[in-house]
Short mmCIF file of C-alpha atoms and ligand atoms in Angstrom, two decimals:
data_model
loop_
_atom_site.label_atom_id
_atom_site.label_comp_id
_atom_site.label_asym_id
_atom_site.label_seq_id
_atom_site.Cartn_x
_atom_site.Cartn_y
_atom_site.Cartn_z
CA MET A 113 0.13 0.10 -0.08
CA PRO A 114 1.52 3.28 -0.66
CA ALA A 115 2.21 5.53 2.06
CA VAL A 116 -0.77 8.11 3.07
CA LYS A 117 1.42 11.11 2.03
CA LYS A 118 2.31 10.22 -1.60
CA ASN A 119 -1.00 11.06 -2.46
CA LYS A 120 -1.75 14.45 -4.58
CA LYS A 121 -4.83 14.27 -5.32
CA GLN A 122 -6.91 17.35 -5.54
CA TYR A 123 -10.78 17.59 -3.86
CA SER A 124 -13.57 19.82 -5.45
CA PRO A 125 -16.22 20.96 -2.83
CA LYS A 126 -18.45 20.46 -6.49
CA ASN A 127 -17.90 16.62 -5.09
CA ARG A 128 -17.63 17.21 -1.19
CA ILE A 129 -20.27 13.82 -0.74
CA LEU A 130 -17.95 11.24 -2.15
CA GLY A 131 -20.60 9.19 -2.14
CA SER A 132 -24.54 8.36 -0.95
CA PHE A 133 -26.07 4.76 -1.08
CA TYR A 134 -29.63 3.99 -0.98
CA GLY A 135 -30.84 1.02 0.98
CA THR A 136 -34.29 -1.00 1.22
CA ASN A 137 -35.69 0.05 4.78
CA ASN A 138 -34.30 3.46 4.10
CA GLY A 139 -32.98 3.73 7.83
CA PRO A 140 -30.60 3.97 9.63
CA THR A 141 -28.39 6.67 7.97
CA ILE A 142 -24.62 6.57 8.79
CA ILE A 143 -22.78 9.79 8.28
CA VAL A 144 -19.19 9.76 8.00
CA PHE A 145 -17.07 13.01 8.17
CA ALA A 146 -13.61 12.50 6.54
CA GLY A 147 -10.75 15.27 6.15
CA ILE A 148 -12.18 17.33 8.82
CA HIS A 149 -7.96 18.57 9.60
CA GLY A 150 -6.78 18.55 6.42
CA ASN A 151 -3.91 16.87 6.57
CA GLU A 152 -5.26 13.72 8.25
CA LYS A 153 -5.88 11.67 4.87
CA ALA A 154 -6.24 8.45 5.99
CA GLY A 155 -10.22 8.48 6.84
CA VAL A 156 -10.74 10.29 2.83
CA HIS A 157 -8.47 7.04 1.74
CA ALA A 158 -11.02 4.48 3.74
CA SER A 159 -13.92 5.92 2.74
CA GLU A 160 -12.92 5.97 -0.92
CA LYS A 161 -12.03 2.23 -0.89
CA VAL A 162 -15.54 1.49 1.20
CA ILE A 163 -17.53 3.19 -1.15
CA SER A 164 -15.40 1.21 -4.51
CA LYS A 165 -16.16 -1.95 -2.97
CA ILE A 166 -19.82 -1.00 -2.37
CA ALA A 167 -19.90 -0.17 -6.01
CA GLU A 168 -17.89 -2.76 -6.68
CA SER A 169 -19.61 -5.66 -5.03
CA ASN A 170 -22.98 -4.16 -5.69
CA ILE A 171 -23.84 -4.13 -1.89
CA LYS A 172 -27.34 -4.41 -0.62
CA PHE A 173 -28.69 -2.03 1.92
CA LYS A 174 -30.96 -1.81 4.63
CA GLY A 175 -30.10 1.96 5.55
CA ASN A 176 -28.49 5.18 3.79
CA VAL A 177 -24.83 5.58 4.04
CA HIS A 178 -23.60 8.98 3.31
CA PHE A 179 -19.36 10.03 2.77
CA ILE A 180 -18.79 13.83 3.43
CA LEU A 181 -15.19 15.59 2.86
CA GLY A 182 -14.23 18.29 5.50
CA ASN A 183 -11.74 20.56 4.88
CA ILE A 184 -11.27 20.79 1.36
CA ASN A 185 -8.92 23.73 0.84
CA ALA A 186 -6.92 22.00 4.16
CA LEU A 187 -6.93 18.44 2.47
CA ASN A 188 -5.47 19.80 -1.07
CA LYS A 189 -3.04 22.29 0.81
CA GLY A 190 -2.13 19.40 2.80
CA VAL A 191 -2.15 21.27 6.51
CA ARG A 192 -4.26 20.66 9.48
CA PHE A 193 -6.25 24.02 8.22
CA GLU A 194 -5.86 26.91 6.64
CA LYS A 195 -7.19 29.77 8.93
CA PHE A 196 -8.85 28.12 12.04
CA ASP A 197 -9.55 24.95 13.06
CA LEU A 198 -12.22 23.25 11.40
CA ASN A 199 -13.06 20.68 14.16
CA ARG A 200 -13.25 24.16 17.04
CA ILE A 201 -16.26 25.96 15.11
CA TRP A 202 -19.30 24.52 15.69
CA ARG A 203 -20.11 26.34 18.84
CA ASN A 204 -24.09 26.09 19.05
CA GLU A 205 -25.24 29.35 18.19
CA HIS A 206 -27.37 29.70 21.42
CA PHE A 207 -23.15 29.78 22.86
CA GLU A 208 -21.77 31.38 19.89
CA ASP A 209 -18.57 34.41 20.31
CA PRO A 210 -19.15 37.25 18.33
CA ILE A 211 -15.51 37.84 18.62
CA ARG A 212 -14.57 34.33 16.74
CA SER A 213 -17.08 34.20 14.66
CA ASP A 214 -16.37 37.50 12.67
CA VAL A 215 -12.56 37.68 10.92
CA GLY A 216 -9.99 35.44 10.08
CA LEU A 217 -12.33 32.57 9.80
CA LYS A 218 -12.99 32.67 6.41
CA ALA A 219 -12.06 29.62 4.34
CA GLU A 220 -12.78 27.43 7.94
CA LYS A 221 -16.58 28.95 7.61
CA LYS A 222 -17.01 28.31 4.14
CA GLU A 223 -16.67 24.93 4.83
CA LYS A 224 -18.65 25.30 8.11
CA LYS A 225 -22.00 26.45 5.42
CA GLU A 226 -21.27 23.97 2.84
CA ILE A 227 -21.41 20.30 5.01
CA LEU A 228 -23.88 22.30 6.98
CA SER A 229 -26.30 22.24 3.90
CA ILE A 230 -25.61 18.71 3.45
CA VAL A 231 -26.30 17.28 7.46
CA LYS A 232 -29.23 19.65 7.40
CA ALA A 233 -30.91 18.26 4.07
CA ILE A 234 -29.56 14.61 5.34
CA LEU A 235 -31.63 14.91 8.71
CA LEU A 236 -34.29 16.56 6.52
CA ASN A 237 -34.47 13.34 3.98
CA ASP A 238 -33.43 10.23 5.98
CA PRO A 239 -35.17 8.82 8.07
CA GLY A 240 -33.27 7.88 10.70
CA PRO A 241 -31.97 7.20 12.96
CA PHE A 242 -28.89 8.97 12.49
CA PHE A 243 -25.39 7.73 13.14
CA PHE A 244 -22.41 9.97 12.72
CA LEU A 245 -19.05 9.40 12.24
CA ASP A 246 -15.76 11.51 11.98
CA LEU A 247 -12.34 10.18 11.02
CA HIS A 248 -9.75 11.49 12.54
CA THR A 249 -5.69 10.47 12.64
CA THR A 250 -3.28 11.60 15.30
CA SER A 251 1.06 13.22 15.10
CA ALA A 252 2.02 10.97 17.45
CA SER A 253 1.77 6.69 17.19
CA SER A 254 -1.13 4.86 18.81
CA VAL A 255 -3.86 2.35 19.08
CA PRO A 256 -6.61 3.54 17.24
CA PHE A 257 -9.07 4.74 19.70
CA ILE A 258 -13.48 6.65 19.99
CA THR A 259 -13.99 9.57 21.53
CA ILE A 260 -17.49 10.55 23.08
CA SER A 261 -19.62 12.64 24.25
CA ASP A 262 -20.64 11.01 27.22
CA SER A 263 -24.51 9.98 26.67
CA LEU A 264 -25.85 6.65 27.02
CA ASN A 265 -26.79 5.45 23.77
CA ASN A 266 -23.38 7.25 22.59
CA ARG A 267 -21.55 4.78 24.67
CA LYS A 268 -23.96 1.43 23.78
CA PHE A 269 -22.73 2.18 20.13
CA SER A 270 -19.03 2.62 21.01
CA SER A 271 -19.05 -1.54 23.06
CA ASN A 272 -19.33 -2.87 19.93
CA PHE A 273 -15.79 -1.47 19.23
CA PRO A 274 -12.29 -3.80 21.28
CA VAL A 275 -11.06 -0.37 21.95
CA PRO A 276 -10.10 2.60 25.04
CA VAL A 277 -13.37 5.32 24.58
CA VAL A 278 -12.30 8.11 25.88
CA PHE A 279 -15.34 11.08 26.94
CA GLY A 280 -15.53 14.64 28.07
CA ILE A 281 -13.21 15.88 24.92
CA GLU A 282 -16.17 18.52 24.84
CA GLU A 283 -14.61 20.43 28.44
CA PHE A 284 -11.52 20.49 26.95
CA LEU A 285 -12.10 21.78 22.84
CA ASP A 286 -14.68 24.83 22.20
CA GLY A 287 -16.71 24.26 19.84
CA PRO A 288 -15.44 20.17 17.97
CA LEU A 289 -18.35 19.35 15.77
CA LEU A 290 -19.14 16.39 17.47
CA THR A 291 -20.10 17.91 20.15
CA PHE A 292 -22.78 20.36 17.73
CA ILE A 293 -23.68 17.20 16.21
CA ASN A 294 -24.58 15.41 19.86
CA GLU A 295 -26.75 18.60 21.15
CA TYR A 296 -29.27 17.33 18.03
CA GLY A 297 -29.89 14.07 20.40
CA HIS A 298 -27.77 11.71 17.47
CA ILE A 299 -25.73 9.42 17.78
CA ALA A 300 -22.13 10.50 16.83
CA LEU A 301 -18.84 8.89 17.32
CA GLY A 302 -14.90 10.02 16.69
CA PHE A 303 -12.67 8.09 15.16
CA GLU A 304 -9.06 8.11 15.48
CA GLY A 305 -7.01 6.35 13.60
CA GLY A 306 -3.95 5.96 14.66
CA ALA A 307 -1.43 7.94 13.03
CA HIS A 308 -1.04 10.50 10.07
CA GLU A 309 1.18 8.70 8.33
CA ASP A 310 1.06 4.95 9.17
CA PRO A 311 -0.45 3.14 6.51
CA SER A 312 -2.33 0.92 9.05
CA SER A 313 -4.20 3.78 10.25
CA VAL A 314 -6.05 3.12 6.78
CA VAL A 315 -6.48 0.13 7.58
CA ASN A 316 -8.05 0.76 10.46
CA CYS A 317 -10.67 3.29 9.72
CA GLU A 318 -11.79 0.71 6.31
CA ALA A 319 -12.50 -1.87 9.13
CA PHE A 320 -14.29 0.93 11.66
CA ILE A 321 -16.64 1.70 8.76
CA TRP A 322 -17.89 -1.77 7.93
CA LYS A 323 -17.84 -2.54 11.49
CA ALA A 324 -20.18 0.92 12.00
CA LEU A 325 -21.68 -0.40 8.86
CA VAL A 326 -22.76 -3.43 10.39
CA HIS A 327 -23.26 -2.47 13.91
CA SER A 328 -26.52 0.20 13.14
CA LYS A 329 -28.23 -2.63 11.28
CA CYS A 330 -26.94 -0.35 7.87
CA ILE A 331 -26.03 -3.91 6.11
CA GLU A 332 -26.04 -7.55 7.06
CA LYS A 333 -22.63 -8.47 7.73
CA GLY A 334 -23.30 -11.47 5.24
CA ASN A 335 -23.75 -9.15 2.04
CA ILE A 336 -20.40 -7.60 2.43
CA PRO A 337 -17.45 -10.00 1.40
CA GLY A 338 -14.45 -10.36 3.64
CA TYR A 339 -16.04 -9.29 6.48
CA ALA A 340 -13.94 -11.08 8.34
CA ALA A 341 -10.70 -9.81 7.86
CA TYR A 342 -12.29 -6.33 8.79
CA GLN A 343 -13.51 -7.59 12.22
CA LYS A 344 -9.82 -9.44 12.34
CA VAL A 345 -8.38 -5.80 12.20
CA PHE A 346 -9.91 -4.76 15.80
CA GLU A 347 -8.69 -8.27 17.28
CA ASN A 348 -5.03 -8.48 15.96
CA LEU A 349 -5.50 -4.92 17.89
CA CYS A 350 -4.98 -6.68 21.38
CA CYS A 351 -7.04 -3.42 22.22
CA LYS A 352 -9.91 -3.31 24.92
CA TYR A 353 -12.79 -1.83 25.74
CA GLN A 354 -12.17 0.87 28.59
CA PHE A 355 -12.49 4.28 29.73
CA PHE A 356 -11.46 6.76 29.80
CA ALA A 357 -11.81 10.87 31.40
CA ILE A 358 -10.10 13.89 30.17
CA LYS A 359 -8.49 15.44 33.15
CA TYR A 360 -5.77 17.75 31.93
CA ARG A 361 -5.32 19.82 28.94
CA TYR A 362 -1.88 21.15 28.38
CA GLU A 363 -3.27 24.18 25.82
CA ILE A 364 -0.77 26.09 23.55
CA LYS A 365 -0.62 29.96 24.08
CA PRO A 366 -0.52 31.84 20.66
CA ASP A 367 3.57 32.47 20.12
CA GLU A 368 4.23 30.31 22.12
CA ASN A 369 7.52 27.65 22.03
CA PHE A 370 6.20 24.00 22.47
CA SER A 371 7.61 21.18 21.62
CA MET A 372 6.69 18.02 23.14
CA ARG A 373 8.99 15.48 24.81
CA PRO A 374 9.99 12.64 21.97
CA GLY A 375 8.71 8.98 21.70
CA PHE A 376 5.57 9.50 23.79
CA GLU A 377 2.40 6.93 22.63
CA ASN A 378 -1.25 7.74 23.13
CA PHE A 379 -2.45 6.48 26.68
CA GLU A 380 1.03 5.96 27.72
CA PRO A 381 1.40 5.81 31.91
CA VAL A 382 2.29 9.12 33.00
CA LYS A 383 4.03 9.75 37.16
CA LYS A 384 2.96 13.16 38.47
CA ASP A 385 5.87 15.57 37.56
CA SER A 386 7.26 13.74 35.43
CA LEU A 387 8.85 15.79 32.32
CA LEU A 388 6.48 15.69 28.98
CA ALA A 389 7.74 19.17 27.20
CA PHE A 390 9.51 22.31 27.17
CA SER A 391 8.05 25.59 26.94
CA ASN A 392 10.19 28.39 25.43
CA GLY A 393 12.33 25.94 26.82
CA MET A 394 10.69 25.70 30.45
CA PRO A 395 10.64 22.36 31.29
CA ILE A 396 6.58 21.33 31.12
CA PRO A 397 5.78 18.47 34.51
CA SER A 398 3.30 16.63 34.40
CA PRO A 399 0.27 17.61 36.46
CA ARG A 400 -0.94 14.53 37.60
CA SER A 401 -0.15 10.85 37.43
CA GLY A 402 -2.35 8.72 34.93
CA ARG A 403 -2.81 8.35 31.05
CA ILE A 404 -1.72 10.22 28.74
CA PHE A 405 -2.90 11.71 25.43
CA MET A 406 -2.88 13.23 22.32
CA PRO A 407 0.89 14.74 22.74
CA LEU A 408 1.55 16.95 20.26
CA TYR A 409 4.26 15.88 17.30
CA GLN A 410 2.96 18.76 14.33
CA LYS A 411 3.36 22.24 14.29
CA GLN A 412 -0.51 23.47 14.10
CA GLY A 413 -2.35 22.82 17.36
CA GLU A 414 -3.60 24.01 20.05
CA ASP A 415 -3.99 21.34 22.00
CA GLY A 416 -0.21 20.26 23.46
CA PHE A 417 -0.88 17.19 25.41
CA PHE A 418 -3.41 15.44 27.62
CA VAL A 419 -3.63 13.57 30.83
CA LEU A 420 -6.23 11.17 31.47
CA LYS A 421 -7.84 8.85 34.70
CA LYS A 422 -9.08 5.40 33.71
CA ILE A 423 -13.41 5.66 34.72
CA SER A 424 -14.24 2.20 36.76
CA LYS A 425 -16.23 0.01 36.07
CA PHE A 426 -18.73 1.16 39.22
CA TRP A 427 -18.67 4.25 38.11
CA LEU A 428 -19.78 3.38 34.64
CA TRP A 429 -22.46 1.61 36.88
CA LEU A 430 -23.91 3.91 38.46
CA SER A 431 -23.80 6.12 35.94
CA ILE A 432 -26.26 4.13 34.22
CA ILE A 433 -28.16 4.11 37.18
CA ALA A 434 -28.65 7.22 37.97
CA ARG A 435 -29.12 8.29 35.16
CA ARG A 436 -32.10 5.87 34.38
CA LEU A 437 -33.69 6.75 37.28
CA LYS A 438 -34.31 10.47 36.44
CA PHE A 439 -31.71 12.13 39.95
CA ASN A 440 -30.55 14.77 37.95
CA HIS A 441 -33.57 16.04 38.71
CA PHE A 442 -32.69 16.30 42.24
CA LEU A 443 -30.06 18.75 41.12
CA ARG A 444 -32.25 21.46 40.34
CA LEU A 445 -33.58 21.25 44.23
CA ILE A 446 -29.93 22.89 44.82
CA PRO A 447 -29.37 26.66 46.21
CA GLY A 448 -27.77 28.28 42.91
CA VAL A 449 -28.92 25.50 40.69
CA ASN A 450 -30.95 26.51 37.86
CA GLN A 451 -32.71 25.10 34.71
CA ASP A 452 -31.92 27.61 31.85
CA PRO A 453 -35.54 28.52 30.90
CA GLU A 454 -34.77 28.56 27.42
CA ASN A 455 -33.68 24.81 27.10
CA ASN A 456 -34.31 22.09 29.24
CA TYR A 457 -31.20 20.57 28.67
CA ILE A 458 -28.90 23.05 30.34
CA LEU A 459 -28.61 24.03 34.09
CA ILE A 460 -27.01 27.38 34.81
CA VAL A 461 -24.94 27.36 38.07
CA ASN A 462 -23.66 29.54 40.30
CA PRO A 463 -19.96 28.99 40.20
CA LYS A 464 -19.58 28.52 44.10
CA VAL A 465 -22.03 26.17 44.30
CA ALA A 466 -20.12 24.01 41.38
CA ARG A 467 -16.98 24.33 43.73
CA TYR A 468 -17.98 22.86 46.73
CA LEU A 469 -20.66 20.30 44.77
CA THR A 470 -17.81 19.95 42.02
CA LEU A 471 -17.76 18.68 38.55
CA PRO A 472 -17.77 14.86 38.90
CA ILE A 473 -21.59 14.85 40.41
CA PHE A 474 -22.94 16.40 37.56
CA HIS A 475 -20.66 14.46 35.18
CA LEU A 476 -22.44 11.14 36.99
CA PHE A 477 -25.31 12.26 35.94
CA GLY A 478 -25.00 13.07 32.24
CA TYR A 479 -23.95 16.63 32.19
CA ARG A 480 -20.74 18.26 31.34
CA GLN A 481 -19.63 21.99 31.33
CA GLN A 482 -19.96 23.55 28.14
CA ILE A 483 -19.07 27.25 29.39
CA PHE A 484 -18.66 30.25 31.06
CA LYS A 485 -21.71 33.35 29.85
CA ASP A 486 -23.01 36.41 32.15
CA ASP A 487 -20.44 35.16 35.60
CA LYS A 488 -22.70 31.69 35.69
CA LEU A 489 -21.36 28.01 34.24
CA HIS A 490 -23.75 26.35 31.73
CA PHE A 491 -23.81 22.01 32.13
CA ILE A 492 -25.40 20.61 29.30
CA LYS A 493 -27.14 17.73 29.61
CA ARG A 494 -25.81 14.36 27.19
CA ASP A 495 -28.70 12.46 27.06
CA ARG A 496 -30.93 13.59 24.76
CA LYS A 497 -34.45 13.12 22.69
CA VAL A 498 -33.28 13.65 18.99
CA THR A 499 -34.67 17.03 18.13
CA SER A 500 -34.22 19.26 15.04
CA PHE A 501 -32.13 21.13 12.93
CA PRO A 502 -32.35 25.42 13.82
ZN1 ZN B 162 -8.18 15.06 13.18
#
């Protein structure tokens, strides 16, 4: 297989939809995003391989599937983005920051607008249920993993893949695409297939797409020639299905000279105070023990590294019980915690109360801290009914 970076193929906005296939039952509908970051082509190549195989083998579908290109301009230039990260500009309008929504974002805003209009049309015309998949790769070498917003339906769908699952990323990133999608109640999984230039990242992304098509009941596995080989890809990873939460993010400031110490792999254990990186020549020690996550080995990007903590099975179980029994209603009885009058899924919390209640309580009930607005913290519930796009 040729190395990923040697592909100089140019993409056109006219062909933003790489492929669409419609099945006999017209549902469920799978929407695959590839190349939201322009330097991450493995997901695009994997999508093209799946599309060719569907066409060549005339594979029978029950549901529908659509493959959508992300940052086409950046893909053609081989960069992560032109002016602004396309995976950081999907804030719900409710929280839109007027400064960020203005100058400098022209190139990526155009991409966002085109993607949004395609997604809107699919949500309008296809019956659902909808499953969104967003394919990425990492600058560090890594086993494949999944990122989700912590809703029970996301957890359930991710359990079909024997890889680590990371949640809570939305508390650290501003405006990722899948968080936006999740707010309308759809299942949405981010899949990181491995390192950018590693040919096995294409193999992993392709196997992930086929498995997702089968587990969403879009295609019966008997209709996919060689499906066992895709299952084998995951079995051979020797990964476990286990959950991690993000506990720390190192944010790189503009004009900061950041360099990661070489050789870190995703999920590698690190001890508190061990030397991880350098900022303008000064050492950056790990603020806590845990697992290193997404250490940055490329120039573009504002996340230096994250530190993860493994989540216990007890916590996972307790959170399912708490959410099923709707214990979250009790949170509103606490002084300083108020329901947003305009949105059932948002709690507006006095920061002093939040400090004393601590974040994990909100996490347990399925709320994630989204934003600080008008001196108040806004927590958004991840489990929700499907609602239509604005
Ligand atoms: Zn990415």
